[in-house]
Amino acid sequence: MSKRYYITTPIYYINDVPHIGHAYTTVAADIMARYKRICGYDVFFLTGTDEHGQKVEKAAELQGISPRELADRTVHQFIDLWKVLNISNTGFVRTTEERHKKVVRYIFQKVFEKGDIYLGAYEDWYCVPCETYFTDLQLHDGIHCPDCHRPTEKLKEESYFFKLSQYGDKLLKLLEEQKDFVMPEVRYNEVASFVKGGLRDLSVSRTSFTWGIPVPMKANHIVYVWFDALINYLTGIGFLEDDELFNTFWPCDAHLIGKDILRFHAVYWPSFLMSLGIQPPKHIFAHGWWTIEGHKMSKSLGNVIDPNEVVKQYGVDEFRFFLFREVPFGLDGDFSRKAITHRINGDLANDFGNLVSRSVAMIGKFLKGKVEKPETRGGIDEHVEERVRQLIDEYQKEMEAFSYYKALQHVFEITSILNKYIDSEAPWKLAKEGDPRVKTVLYNLWNGLRVTAMLLYPFMPVKSQSIWNAIGIGKMIEKVSFDEEKVFYCIDDMAAIGKIAPIFPRIED
Ligand code: MSP
């Protein structure tokens, strides 16, 4: 059986247009999906939109349209942005789709029949934007939401409850047995201490609004938006519809999320699944948040970054690359025009772009555009090849752990080694002296570039292909096998390479 990999993004609320935060998680998932595909995995990559709930109902009301109209309008902005960003998702769930509603009703009923959902009454402080209740003790300054700091309101309603309190020990056991269930470690610790603090039953229905999925046994109750939303991860791979697809891909390998929605994914979601007798996901990875030029991103500050604009100005691969080269995945980061310009000019135009153009020019001039298998090899040639091989292994280790930042550091160590190799071996001198080692050095450079482009492929799918084309390789990079390509070789069907336009033009400040 071939290797399978299932990765998801959160499904995005459609009360708001897509911004850099949404792009971040989605590009992160795309990077892993592309990486796994060239490593030989059959990948299912799911994203989608979260279209129910009070927040959406209120936003639609403000615009004087129905929630359905709002959803139909905004969903296209997400779909279009994913095209612009070259997102290679294989599935997309809208929670308003019939196939999803059917799954949610089925699961609610099942958990109810099991005795894990019961009818009770609820009174507490409710935060509308977060769709979450808080106790007195949890409130900030006695009235504000501890998460978003906006005012909460006292609400009392009849409600169905999920017996979350019964799942504390099981969750602790899961966390104990699977130390990488939640990544990075700081988030694991956060979840563990939350669970150790004791769990209260969770309200899973609302009667204060109507935009959502009615509870199967009492239609004036609407299924809590998080209960509804999390289930998308099952709907998307054919739960109740296509057993073969479902059994192939579940349990999910990785849910990628932002740190703000950790508790829903790492505490509630596995508990719902355990109640259903379905295995929990293998990993949950929570990333940090972006600020903009040092400030929290917010509509009122007017500093919300539209990824379409950034792409227009800097290029799509440049944007994708920046997001993961600038900040270790998992930590918070700051987006600024200065930082993205600095990254593009430094890493891409100077270090990597120059390496490509110098190498291509020399292969054109000294070898008539084609590299050949070397006849003689010196110590330094072997050393360079060996170092590159080690760095590829390091890269793979980091990619497996979602350490994109470190993986990219290894890639740029390769470019730095190759740039130094050109300077120290001076191929133009070897050519002038008629030394056959010129072939060896250019062969190593060509191979170094070839593998570097492949390592960058998950981050920069378009540019890496341009580099392959520029160095005479006609293959589609997205179709290759990582293991076959990571060794140094010489190809017979290499196209002769000539002059190329700069692949990474400099950005003027
Ligand atoms: N609909 C829920 C998720 C349900 S998943 C079953 C939701 N949607 S959201 O649209 O509000 O947020 C989606 C993601 O965007 C979250 O992972 C969140 O962390 C991320 N981001 C929102 N703003 C962000 C930044 N400023 N920076 C980085 N990511 C941020 O929550």
Coordinates of C-alpha atoms and ligand atoms in Angstrom, one line a residue:
M1 CA 0.0 0.0 0.0
S2 CA 1.3 3.4 -0.9
K3 CA 2.1 5.9 1.9
R4 CA -0.8 8.2 2.8
Y5 CA -0.8 11.6 4.4
Y6 CA -3.8 13.7 5.5
I7 CA -3.4 17.4 6.4
T8 CA -5.9 20.1 7.1
T9 CA -6.2 23.9 7.7
P10 CA -8.8 25.4 9.9
I11 CA -12.0 26.3 8.1
Y12 CA -12.2 30.0 7.9
Y13 CA -15.1 32.2 9.0
I14 CA -16.8 33.9 6.1
N15 CA -17.9 37.0 8.1
D16 CA -14.5 38.5 7.1
V17 CA -12.4 38.6 4.0
P18 CA -9.2 36.6 3.8
H19 CA -6.1 38.2 5.3
I20 CA -2.4 37.3 6.0
G21 CA -3.3 35.1 9.0
H22 CA -5.5 32.9 6.8
A23 CA -2.9 32.8 4.1
Y24 CA -0.3 31.8 6.6
T25 CA -1.9 28.5 7.8
T26 CA -3.0 27.6 4.3
V27 CA 0.5 28.1 2.8
A28 CA 2.0 26.2 5.7
A29 CA -0.3 23.2 4.9
D30 CA 0.5 23.5 1.2
I31 CA 4.2 23.3 1.9
M32 CA 3.8 20.1 3.8
A33 CA 1.4 18.7 1.2
R34 CA 3.9 19.4 -1.6
Y35 CA 6.8 18.1 0.3
K36 CA 5.0 14.8 1.2
R37 CA 3.9 14.3 -2.4
I38 CA 7.5 14.4 -3.7
C39 CA 8.4 12.1 -0.9
G40 CA 6.0 9.6 -2.4
Y41 CA 2.9 10.1 -0.3
D42 CA -0.6 10.0 -1.6
V43 CA -1.8 13.3 0.0
F44 CA -5.2 14.5 1.0
F45 CA -5.1 18.2 1.8
L46 CA -8.3 19.7 3.1
T47 CA -9.4 23.3 3.6
G48 CA -12.8 25.1 3.7
T49 CA -15.1 27.7 5.2
D50 CA -17.0 27.9 8.5
E51 CA -20.3 29.4 7.5
H52 CA -22.6 29.0 10.5
G53 CA -23.0 30.7 13.8
Q54 CA -24.0 33.9 15.5
K55 CA -21.0 35.8 14.3
V56 CA -21.9 35.2 10.6
E57 CA -25.6 35.9 11.3
K58 CA -24.7 39.3 12.9
A59 CA -22.3 40.2 10.1
A60 CA -24.9 39.5 7.4
E61 CA -27.5 41.5 9.3
L62 CA -25.2 44.5 9.4
Q63 CA -24.8 44.3 5.6
G64 CA -28.5 43.8 5.1
I65 CA -28.2 40.5 3.4
S66 CA -28.9 36.9 4.4
P67 CA -26.1 34.7 6.0
R68 CA -26.4 32.5 2.9
E69 CA -25.7 35.4 0.6
L70 CA -22.8 36.5 2.7
A71 CA -21.3 33.0 2.6
D72 CA -21.8 32.6 -1.1
R73 CA -20.1 36.0 -1.7
T74 CA -17.1 35.5 0.7
V75 CA -16.3 31.9 -0.1
H76 CA -15.1 33.0 -3.5
Q77 CA -12.7 35.4 -2.1
F78 CA -11.1 32.4 -0.2
I79 CA -11.2 30.1 -3.3
D80 CA -9.7 32.8 -5.5
L81 CA -6.9 33.6 -3.0
W82 CA -6.0 30.0 -2.8
K83 CA -5.6 30.0 -6.6
V84 CA -3.4 33.1 -6.4
L85 CA -1.2 31.4 -3.8
N86 CA -1.0 28.1 -5.7
I87 CA -2.6 26.1 -2.9
S88 CA -2.8 22.5 -4.0
N89 CA -5.7 21.4 -1.8
T90 CA -7.6 18.3 -2.8
G91 CA -10.8 18.9 -0.8
F92 CA -12.9 21.9 0.3
V93 CA -15.7 21.8 2.8
R94 CA -18.3 24.5 3.2
T95 CA -20.2 23.8 6.4
T96 CA -23.5 24.8 4.7
E97 CA -23.2 21.8 2.3
E98 CA -25.8 19.1 2.7
R99 CA -23.2 16.3 3.0
H100 CA -21.7 18.1 6.0
K101 CA -25.0 18.9 7.7
K102 CA -25.9 15.2 7.4
V103 CA -22.6 14.2 9.1
V104 CA -23.1 16.7 11.9
R105 CA -26.7 15.5 12.6
Y106 CA -25.6 11.9 12.6
I107 CA -22.7 12.6 15.0
F108 CA -24.8 14.7 17.4
Q109 CA -27.4 11.9 17.5
K110 CA -24.8 9.2 18.0
V111 CA -23.1 10.9 20.9
F112 CA -26.5 11.7 22.4
E113 CA -27.5 8.0 22.2
K114 CA -24.2 7.1 23.8
G115 CA -25.2 9.3 26.8
D116 CA -22.4 11.8 26.3
I117 CA -24.8 14.6 25.3
Y118 CA -27.6 15.6 27.7
L119 CA -30.1 18.5 28.0
G120 CA -29.5 21.1 30.8
A121 CA -29.5 24.8 31.3
Y122 CA -26.8 27.3 30.9
E123 CA -26.0 30.7 32.4
D124 CA -22.8 32.4 32.0
W125 CA -20.8 35.2 30.3
Y126 CA -20.8 34.8 26.6
C127 CA -18.4 36.4 24.1
V128 CA -20.1 36.7 20.7
P129 CA -17.0 37.1 18.5
C130 CA -15.3 34.1 20.1
E131 CA -18.6 32.1 20.4
T132 CA -17.5 31.0 23.8
Y133 CA -18.9 31.1 27.4
F134 CA -16.7 32.1 30.3
T135 CA -17.1 31.9 34.1
D136 CA -16.7 34.9 36.4
L137 CA -13.3 33.7 37.3
Q138 CA -12.1 33.6 33.7
L139 CA -13.2 37.1 32.8
H140 CA -10.7 39.9 32.3
D141 CA -11.5 43.0 34.5
G142 CA -14.8 41.3 35.5
I143 CA -16.5 41.8 32.2
H144 CA -14.1 41.3 29.2
C145 CA -13.4 38.2 27.3
P146 CA -10.1 36.7 28.4
D147 CA -9.2 35.8 24.7
C148 CA -10.2 38.9 22.7
H149 CA -10.7 41.4 25.5
R150 CA -14.1 42.6 24.1
P151 CA -17.1 42.9 26.5
T152 CA -19.0 39.7 27.2
E153 CA -22.8 39.5 27.9
K154 CA -24.7 37.4 30.5
L155 CA -26.7 34.7 28.8
K156 CA -29.1 32.0 30.1
E157 CA -30.4 29.3 27.8
E158 CA -31.5 25.8 27.8
S159 CA -28.7 23.9 26.2
Y160 CA -27.4 20.5 25.4
F161 CA -24.1 19.6 27.0
F162 CA -21.3 17.3 26.0
K163 CA -19.9 15.4 29.0
L164 CA -16.4 16.8 28.6
S165 CA -15.8 16.3 32.3
Q166 CA -15.7 12.5 31.6
Y167 CA -12.7 12.8 29.2
G168 CA -10.0 14.5 31.3
D169 CA -8.3 11.2 32.3
K170 CA -8.5 9.9 28.8
L171 CA -7.0 13.1 27.4
L172 CA -4.2 13.0 29.9
K173 CA -3.4 9.4 28.9
L174 CA -3.4 10.4 25.2
L175 CA -1.1 13.3 26.0
E176 CA 1.2 11.1 28.0
E177 CA 1.4 8.4 25.3
Q178 CA 1.8 10.8 22.4
K179 CA 4.2 13.5 23.4
D180 CA 4.0 15.0 19.9
F181 CA 0.2 15.0 19.8
V182 CA 0.3 18.8 20.2
M183 CA 3.3 20.7 18.7
P184 CA 5.3 22.7 19.4
E185 CA 6.1 21.7 23.0
V186 CA 5.0 25.0 24.5
R187 CA 1.5 24.4 23.2
Y188 CA 1.6 20.8 24.4
N189 CA 2.3 22.1 27.9
E190 CA -0.5 24.6 27.7
V191 CA -3.0 21.9 26.8
A192 CA -1.7 19.5 29.4
S193 CA -2.1 22.1 32.2
F194 CA -5.5 23.1 30.9
V195 CA -6.7 19.5 31.1
K196 CA -5.1 19.0 34.5
G197 CA -7.0 22.0 35.8
G198 CA -10.2 20.0 35.4
L199 CA -12.8 20.1 32.6
R200 CA -16.4 21.3 32.8
D201 CA -19.1 19.9 30.5
L202 CA -19.3 21.8 27.3
S203 CA -22.4 23.5 26.0
V204 CA -23.0 22.2 22.4
S205 CA -26.2 23.9 21.4
R206 CA -27.6 27.4 21.3
T207 CA -31.2 28.8 21.2
S208 CA -30.3 32.5 20.8
F209 CA -30.0 32.5 17.0
T210 CA -31.1 30.4 14.1
W211 CA -28.2 30.3 11.5
G212 CA -26.9 26.8 11.9
I213 CA -27.7 23.1 11.9
P214 CA -30.8 22.3 14.0
V215 CA -30.2 19.6 16.7
P216 CA -31.8 16.4 15.5
M217 CA -34.0 15.9 18.6
K218 CA -35.0 19.5 19.2
A219 CA -35.1 21.8 16.3
N220 CA -35.2 25.1 18.3
H221 CA -31.6 24.2 19.3
I222 CA -28.8 25.0 16.9
V223 CA -25.6 22.9 17.1
Y224 CA -22.8 24.9 18.6
V225 CA -20.6 26.3 15.8
W226 CA -17.4 24.6 17.0
F227 CA -19.1 21.2 17.3
D228 CA -20.3 21.7 13.7
A229 CA -17.0 23.1 12.4
L230 CA -14.6 20.5 13.8
I231 CA -16.6 17.8 12.1
N232 CA -15.5 19.1 8.7
Y233 CA -12.3 17.1 9.1
L234 CA -14.4 14.0 8.8
T235 CA -16.9 15.2 6.1
G236 CA -14.0 16.2 3.9
I237 CA -12.7 12.7 3.5
G238 CA -16.0 11.0 2.9
F239 CA -17.3 10.1 6.4
L240 CA -20.7 8.4 5.9
E241 CA -20.3 8.7 2.1
D242 CA -17.1 7.0 1.0
D243 CA -15.8 4.4 3.5
E244 CA -12.8 3.6 1.4
L245 CA -11.6 7.2 1.2
F246 CA -12.3 7.7 4.9
N247 CA -10.5 4.6 6.1
T248 CA -7.6 5.4 3.8
F249 CA -6.9 8.8 5.3
W250 CA -8.2 8.8 8.9
P251 CA -6.6 9.3 11.4
C252 CA -5.5 12.7 10.2
D253 CA -1.8 13.2 10.2
A254 CA -1.8 16.9 11.0
H255 CA -4.3 19.6 11.8
L256 CA -2.5 23.0 11.3
I257 CA -4.1 25.8 13.3
G258 CA -3.3 29.1 15.0
K259 CA -2.5 29.1 18.7
D260 CA -5.9 30.9 19.4
I261 CA -7.9 27.8 18.5
L262 CA -5.8 25.2 20.3
R263 CA -8.3 24.2 23.0
F264 CA -11.0 23.4 20.5
H265 CA -8.7 21.2 18.5
A266 CA -6.6 19.6 21.3
V267 CA -9.3 19.2 24.0
Y268 CA -12.8 19.2 22.6
W269 CA -12.1 17.5 19.2
P270 CA -10.3 14.4 20.5
S271 CA -13.0 14.0 23.2
F272 CA -15.8 14.1 20.6
L273 CA -13.9 11.5 18.6
M274 CA -13.3 9.3 21.6
S275 CA -16.9 9.4 22.4
L276 CA -17.7 8.2 18.8
G277 CA -15.0 5.5 19.0
I278 CA -13.0 7.2 16.3
Q279 CA -9.2 7.5 16.7
P280 CA -7.9 11.0 17.4
P281 CA -5.7 12.8 14.9
K282 CA -2.0 12.1 15.1
H283 CA -0.7 15.7 15.4
I284 CA -2.0 19.1 16.0
F285 CA 0.4 21.9 15.2
A286 CA -0.4 25.4 16.5
H287 CA 1.5 28.4 15.0
G288 CA 2.0 31.9 16.2
W289 CA 0.4 35.2 15.2
W290 CA 1.5 37.9 12.8
T291 CA 1.5 41.5 13.8
I292 CA 1.8 44.3 11.2
E293 CA 4.7 46.8 11.4
G294 CA 4.7 46.1 15.2
H295 CA 0.9 46.4 15.7
K296 CA -1.9 44.0 16.2
M297 CA -3.7 43.5 12.9
S298 CA -7.2 45.0 13.2
K299 CA -9.9 46.5 11.1
S300 CA -10.1 49.5 13.3
L301 CA -6.4 50.2 12.9
G302 CA -6.9 49.8 9.1
N303 CA -3.8 47.6 8.9
V304 CA -5.3 44.4 7.7
I305 CA -3.0 42.9 5.1
D306 CA -4.6 41.6 2.0
P307 CA -2.4 38.8 0.6
N308 CA -3.5 39.6 -3.0
E309 CA -1.8 43.0 -2.6
V310 CA 1.4 41.6 -1.3
V311 CA 1.5 39.1 -4.1
K312 CA 1.0 41.8 -6.7
Q313 CA 3.8 43.8 -5.3
Y314 CA 6.4 41.2 -4.4
G315 CA 5.4 38.0 -6.2
V316 CA 3.7 34.9 -5.0
D317 CA 6.7 32.7 -4.3
E318 CA 8.5 35.5 -2.6
F319 CA 5.5 36.0 -0.2
R320 CA 5.3 32.3 0.5
F321 CA 9.0 32.1 1.2
F322 CA 9.0 35.2 3.4
L323 CA 6.4 33.8 5.7
F324 CA 8.5 30.9 6.7
R325 CA 12.0 32.3 6.3
E326 CA 11.4 35.3 8.5
V327 CA 9.9 33.6 11.6
P328 CA 10.3 30.1 13.1
F329 CA 7.0 28.3 12.5
G330 CA 5.3 28.2 15.9
L331 CA 6.4 31.7 17.1
D332 CA 4.8 35.1 16.6
G333 CA 6.2 37.3 13.8
D334 CA 6.0 40.8 12.5
F335 CA 5.2 41.6 8.9
S336 CA 6.7 44.7 7.4
R337 CA 7.6 46.0 4.0
K338 CA 11.2 46.5 5.1
A339 CA 11.5 42.9 6.3
I340 CA 10.0 41.3 3.1
T341 CA 12.2 43.5 0.9
H342 CA 15.3 42.6 2.9
R343 CA 14.6 38.9 2.6
I344 CA 13.9 39.1 -1.1
N345 CA 17.0 41.1 -1.9
G346 CA 19.3 39.3 0.6
D347 CA 18.4 35.6 0.3
L348 CA 16.8 35.4 -3.1
A349 CA 18.3 38.1 -5.4
N350 CA 21.8 38.2 -3.9
D351 CA 22.6 34.7 -2.5
F352 CA 20.6 32.4 -4.5
G353 CA 19.8 34.4 -7.7
N354 CA 23.5 35.3 -8.2
L355 CA 24.5 31.7 -7.6
V356 CA 22.1 30.6 -10.4
S357 CA 23.2 33.3 -12.9
R358 CA 26.9 32.8 -12.3
S359 CA 26.7 29.1 -12.6
V360 CA 24.5 29.2 -15.7
A361 CA 26.8 31.7 -17.3
M362 CA 29.9 29.5 -16.7
I363 CA 28.3 26.3 -17.8
G364 CA 27.3 28.1 -21.0
K365 CA 30.7 29.6 -21.5
F366 CA 33.1 26.8 -20.5
L367 CA 31.0 23.6 -21.2
K368 CA 28.9 24.8 -24.1
G369 CA 25.8 24.6 -21.9
K370 CA 26.0 21.0 -20.8
V371 CA 27.5 19.5 -17.7
E372 CA 29.4 16.3 -17.9
K373 CA 30.3 13.5 -15.5
P374 CA 33.7 14.6 -14.0
E375 CA 36.9 12.7 -14.6
T376 CA 39.0 14.0 -11.8
R377 CA 37.9 15.0 -8.3
G378 CA 39.8 16.8 -5.6
G379 CA 39.2 16.7 -1.8
I380 CA 37.2 19.9 -1.8
D381 CA 34.9 18.6 -4.6
E382 CA 34.1 15.5 -2.5
H383 CA 33.7 17.6 0.6
V384 CA 31.2 19.9 -1.0
E385 CA 29.2 16.9 -2.3
E386 CA 29.3 15.3 1.2
R387 CA 28.2 18.5 3.0
V388 CA 25.3 19.0 0.6
R389 CA 24.2 15.5 1.2
Q390 CA 24.3 16.0 5.0
L391 CA 22.3 19.2 4.7
I392 CA 19.7 17.5 2.6
D393 CA 19.3 14.9 5.4
E394 CA 19.0 17.7 8.0
Y395 CA 16.5 19.5 5.9
Q396 CA 14.3 16.3 5.8
K397 CA 14.5 15.9 9.5
E398 CA 13.3 19.5 10.1
M399 CA 10.6 19.3 7.5
E400 CA 9.1 16.2 9.2
A401 CA 8.9 18.2 12.4
F402 CA 7.3 21.3 10.8
S403 CA 10.5 23.2 11.5
Y404 CA 10.3 25.0 8.2
Y405 CA 12.6 27.8 9.4
K406 CA 15.4 25.4 10.2
A407 CA 14.9 23.5 7.0
L408 CA 15.3 26.8 5.1
Q409 CA 18.4 27.6 7.1
H410 CA 20.0 24.4 5.8
V411 CA 19.0 25.3 2.2
F412 CA 20.8 28.6 2.6
E413 CA 23.8 27.0 4.1
I414 CA 24.0 25.0 0.8
T415 CA 23.8 28.2 -1.3
S416 CA 26.5 29.7 0.9
I417 CA 28.8 26.7 0.5
L418 CA 28.3 26.8 -3.3
N419 CA 29.0 30.5 -3.5
K420 CA 32.2 30.0 -1.6
Y421 CA 33.1 27.0 -3.8
I422 CA 32.9 29.2 -6.9
D423 CA 35.1 31.8 -5.3
S424 CA 37.7 29.4 -4.0
E425 CA 37.9 27.2 -7.1
A426 CA 37.6 30.0 -9.7
P427 CA 36.3 27.9 -12.6
W428 CA 37.3 30.7 -15.0
K429 CA 40.9 30.1 -14.1
L430 CA 40.6 26.3 -14.4
A431 CA 39.1 26.9 -17.9
K432 CA 41.9 29.2 -18.9
E433 CA 44.5 26.8 -17.8
G434 CA 42.8 23.9 -19.6
D435 CA 42.4 22.1 -16.3
P436 CA 39.7 19.3 -16.6
R437 CA 38.6 20.0 -13.0
V438 CA 36.5 22.8 -14.5
K439 CA 34.0 20.1 -15.4
T440 CA 34.1 18.7 -11.9
V441 CA 33.4 22.1 -10.3
L442 CA 30.6 23.0 -12.7
Y443 CA 29.1 19.5 -12.3
N444 CA 29.0 20.0 -8.6
L445 CA 27.5 23.4 -8.9
W446 CA 24.9 22.3 -11.3
N447 CA 23.9 19.4 -9.0
G448 CA 23.9 21.8 -6.0
L449 CA 21.5 24.1 -7.8
R450 CA 19.3 21.3 -8.9
V451 CA 18.8 19.9 -5.4
T452 CA 18.5 23.4 -3.8
A453 CA 15.7 24.1 -6.2
M454 CA 14.0 20.9 -5.2
L455 CA 14.4 21.7 -1.5
L456 CA 12.8 25.1 -2.2
Y457 CA 10.0 23.6 -4.2
P458 CA 7.5 23.2 -1.4
F459 CA 8.0 26.8 -0.5
M460 CA 8.4 28.2 -4.0
P461 CA 6.7 25.9 -6.5
V462 CA 6.9 28.3 -9.5
K463 CA 10.4 29.7 -9.1
S464 CA 11.9 26.3 -8.4
Q465 CA 10.6 25.0 -11.7
S466 CA 12.0 28.1 -13.4
I467 CA 15.4 27.3 -12.0
W468 CA 15.2 23.7 -13.2
N469 CA 14.3 24.9 -16.7
A470 CA 17.1 27.5 -16.5
I471 CA 19.6 24.7 -15.8
G472 CA 18.4 22.5 -18.6
I473 CA 16.0 20.1 -16.8
G474 CA 12.7 19.6 -18.5
K475 CA 11.1 17.4 -15.8
M476 CA 8.1 18.7 -13.8
I477 CA 9.5 19.2 -10.3
E478 CA 6.2 18.4 -8.7
K479 CA 6.2 14.9 -10.2
V480 CA 9.7 13.8 -9.1
S481 CA 10.8 11.6 -6.3
F482 CA 12.8 13.2 -3.6
D483 CA 14.9 10.2 -2.9
E484 CA 15.8 9.7 -6.6
E485 CA 16.7 13.4 -7.0
K486 CA 18.7 13.9 -3.9
V487 CA 21.8 12.2 -5.2
F488 CA 24.3 13.9 -7.6
Y489 CA 23.9 12.7 -11.2
C490 CA 24.4 13.6 -14.8
I491 CA 21.5 13.5 -17.3
D492 CA 21.7 12.6 -21.0
D493 CA 18.6 14.6 -22.0
M494 CA 19.8 17.9 -20.5
A495 CA 18.8 20.8 -22.6
A496 CA 21.8 23.1 -23.4
I497 CA 21.6 26.1 -21.2
G498 CA 22.1 29.6 -22.3
K499 CA 21.4 33.1 -21.1
I500 CA 18.6 33.6 -18.6
A501 CA 16.8 36.6 -17.2
P502 CA 17.3 37.1 -13.4
I503 CA 14.9 34.7 -11.6
F504 CA 14.7 36.9 -8.5
P505 CA 14.8 40.6 -9.5
R506 CA 15.8 43.0 -6.7
I507 CA 13.1 45.0 -5.1
E508 CA 13.8 48.8 -4.9
D509 CA 13.2 50.2 -1.4
Ligands
MSP1 N1 -13.6 29.1 12.0 C1 -12.6 28.9 13.0 C2 -11.8 27.7 12.8 C3 -12.6 26.4 12.8 S1 -11.6 25.0 12.4 C4 -12.6 23.7 12.7 C5 -11.7 30.1 13.0 N2 -11.7 30.8 11.9 S2 -10.9 32.2 11.6 O1 -11.1 32.6 10.3 O2 -11.2 33.1 12.6 O3 -9.4 31.9 11.8 C6 -8.7 30.9 11.2 C7 -7.2 30.9 11.4 O4 -6.6 32.1 11.1 C8 -6.8 30.6 12.8 O5 -5.9 29.5 12.8 C9 -6.1 31.8 13.3 O6 -5.1 31.5 14.2 C10 -5.6 32.4 12.0 N3 -5.2 33.8 12.2 C11 -6.1 34.8 12.3 N4 -5.4 36.0 12.5 C12 -4.1 35.7 12.5 C13 -2.9 36.4 12.6 N5 -2.9 37.7 12.7 N6 -1.7 35.8 12.4 C14 -1.7 34.4 12.2 N7 -2.8 33.7 12.1 C15 -4.0 34.3 12.4 O7 -11.0 30.4 14.0

